[in-house]
């Protein structure tokens, strides 16, 4: 008799974008991920749905902080850790794709998995986590503190990968190289990903508006 270990990370893929309209390259990226994860449920949220989820599932101060974020990428950064903390699963950026079958990457018994870049830093375009993860709570607390501080920061430092590298204890969190986990940009590019967004990619947009709306 074979005893299978239960999955700590729920078999759910989470993705988000500012719209539910997709160009062909983005759609092909989605199809590839479905091919690599046939046993995973797929859940997608656009901008308005992200806000509703946070308002319905988190205290008012978290929703208020989220609502002050004026760039979609920063909103998505905060939403991904909040949705994983509530439900668990695997978050993938809209242009990211698994490099092996996802069930072989996120194995039963794993409580979390973070992807590392070529330089060895933790990134946030792929996150696998069980619900109620104390490491994700550290990230949530740090992002909230950054928003409330009023300090002007770029998105990378305010809500993005810098937060993870500052607050997560590297000797405690489980990581894997992007080479064996998840890559991005192989099916699509900036043009196809932001074709319906006149302000362009977040790297440009963050210099056109305040990332955090001032009180």
GROMACS .gro file of C-alpha atoms in nm, residues 25-26 29 33 93-98 125 178 182-190 192-193 201:
model
   24
   25UNK     CA    1   0.133   3.546  -2.687
   26UNK     CA    2  -0.017   3.593  -2.340
   29UNK     CA    3   0.170   3.143  -2.215
   33UNK     CA    4   0.091   2.664  -1.790
   93UNK     CA    5   0.306   3.654  -1.311
   94UNK     CA    6   0.099   3.674  -1.629
   95UNK     CA    7   0.415   3.631  -1.842
   96UNK     CA    8   0.567   3.356  -1.623
   97UNK     CA    9   0.560   2.984  -1.694
   98UNK     CA   10   0.664   2.667  -1.515
  125UNK     CA   11   0.697   3.642  -0.996
  178UNK     CA   12   1.438   2.997  -1.175
  182UNK     CA   13   0.973   2.917  -1.336
  183UNK     CA   14   1.085   3.158  -1.607
  184UNK     CA   15   0.920   3.457  -1.767
  185UNK     CA   16   0.908   3.644  -2.096
  186UNK     CA   17   0.967   3.346  -2.325
  187UNK     CA   18   0.621   3.358  -2.485
  188UNK     CA   19   0.548   3.727  -2.466
  189UNK     CA   20   0.715   4.065  -2.428
  190UNK     CA   21   0.640   4.412  -2.297
  192UNK     CA   22   0.212   4.225  -2.614
  193UNK     CA   23   0.163   4.230  -2.238
  201UNK     CA   24   0.482   4.894  -1.821
   0.00000   0.00000   0.00000
